[in-house]
Phi, psi and omega in degrees: 000148161229136198087173169310149161209142163311128191227146177240148180306134185208148173255132187246085192333330174290326180259340198288325185284359179290349178298332180299325190282316209245327194072357178276134166267355189241060170271123200243144171228154171214151185249160153213136198254143168275166195292137176078359172291320177288130176289152170228022178272175164302110194293339165316321181281000193239167191253341197124164161302146183281157192299307165319336171256352164285304193304310192279005182212094191260178209253136153214134180239146173238129179230128172253118189260137185220110179299161180299337188265009170113359189265153186251158172223143188223151178201143189221143197251129183229119161186190199289163191313165177303317192292312194270340173292356182276336181263307178304290182319330163306312170300311186295316180307310180290317167312313186290316184292319174304340191254354170108007172278109200198126166226169194280140150125200165272144198187144182264147183321314182280338168312297174287342188232345162118175193276335170278007185308305199299342163290343173286344157273120184309153180089348201239124185214141172233175181226131175276000000 
């Protein structure tokens, strides 16, 4: 995607936990849905996207933060489809926990494993 796109406000579990890492209390998330990317049939009849559908639909997340004095910072994440990402990242997180990388209590992967954890998933990159 290049430049601005039309988006809709939506709650995304992977982004609403950003407050845990950043301590920013007022995070809003939006999503841009491409044509034909959401099913219109009975969801109980679906098995999830095929490998081909997942490979054709990578995940992109953009963040714009504005400080109290009006300065803005931007970052963009590009990675594989969310279905695939979840499985790969879960295995990497489990591997790290088994080697002793843990913290007590509720934590996000970025808090426990560092902000570059996302880069441990092949094909993932972000740009500040």
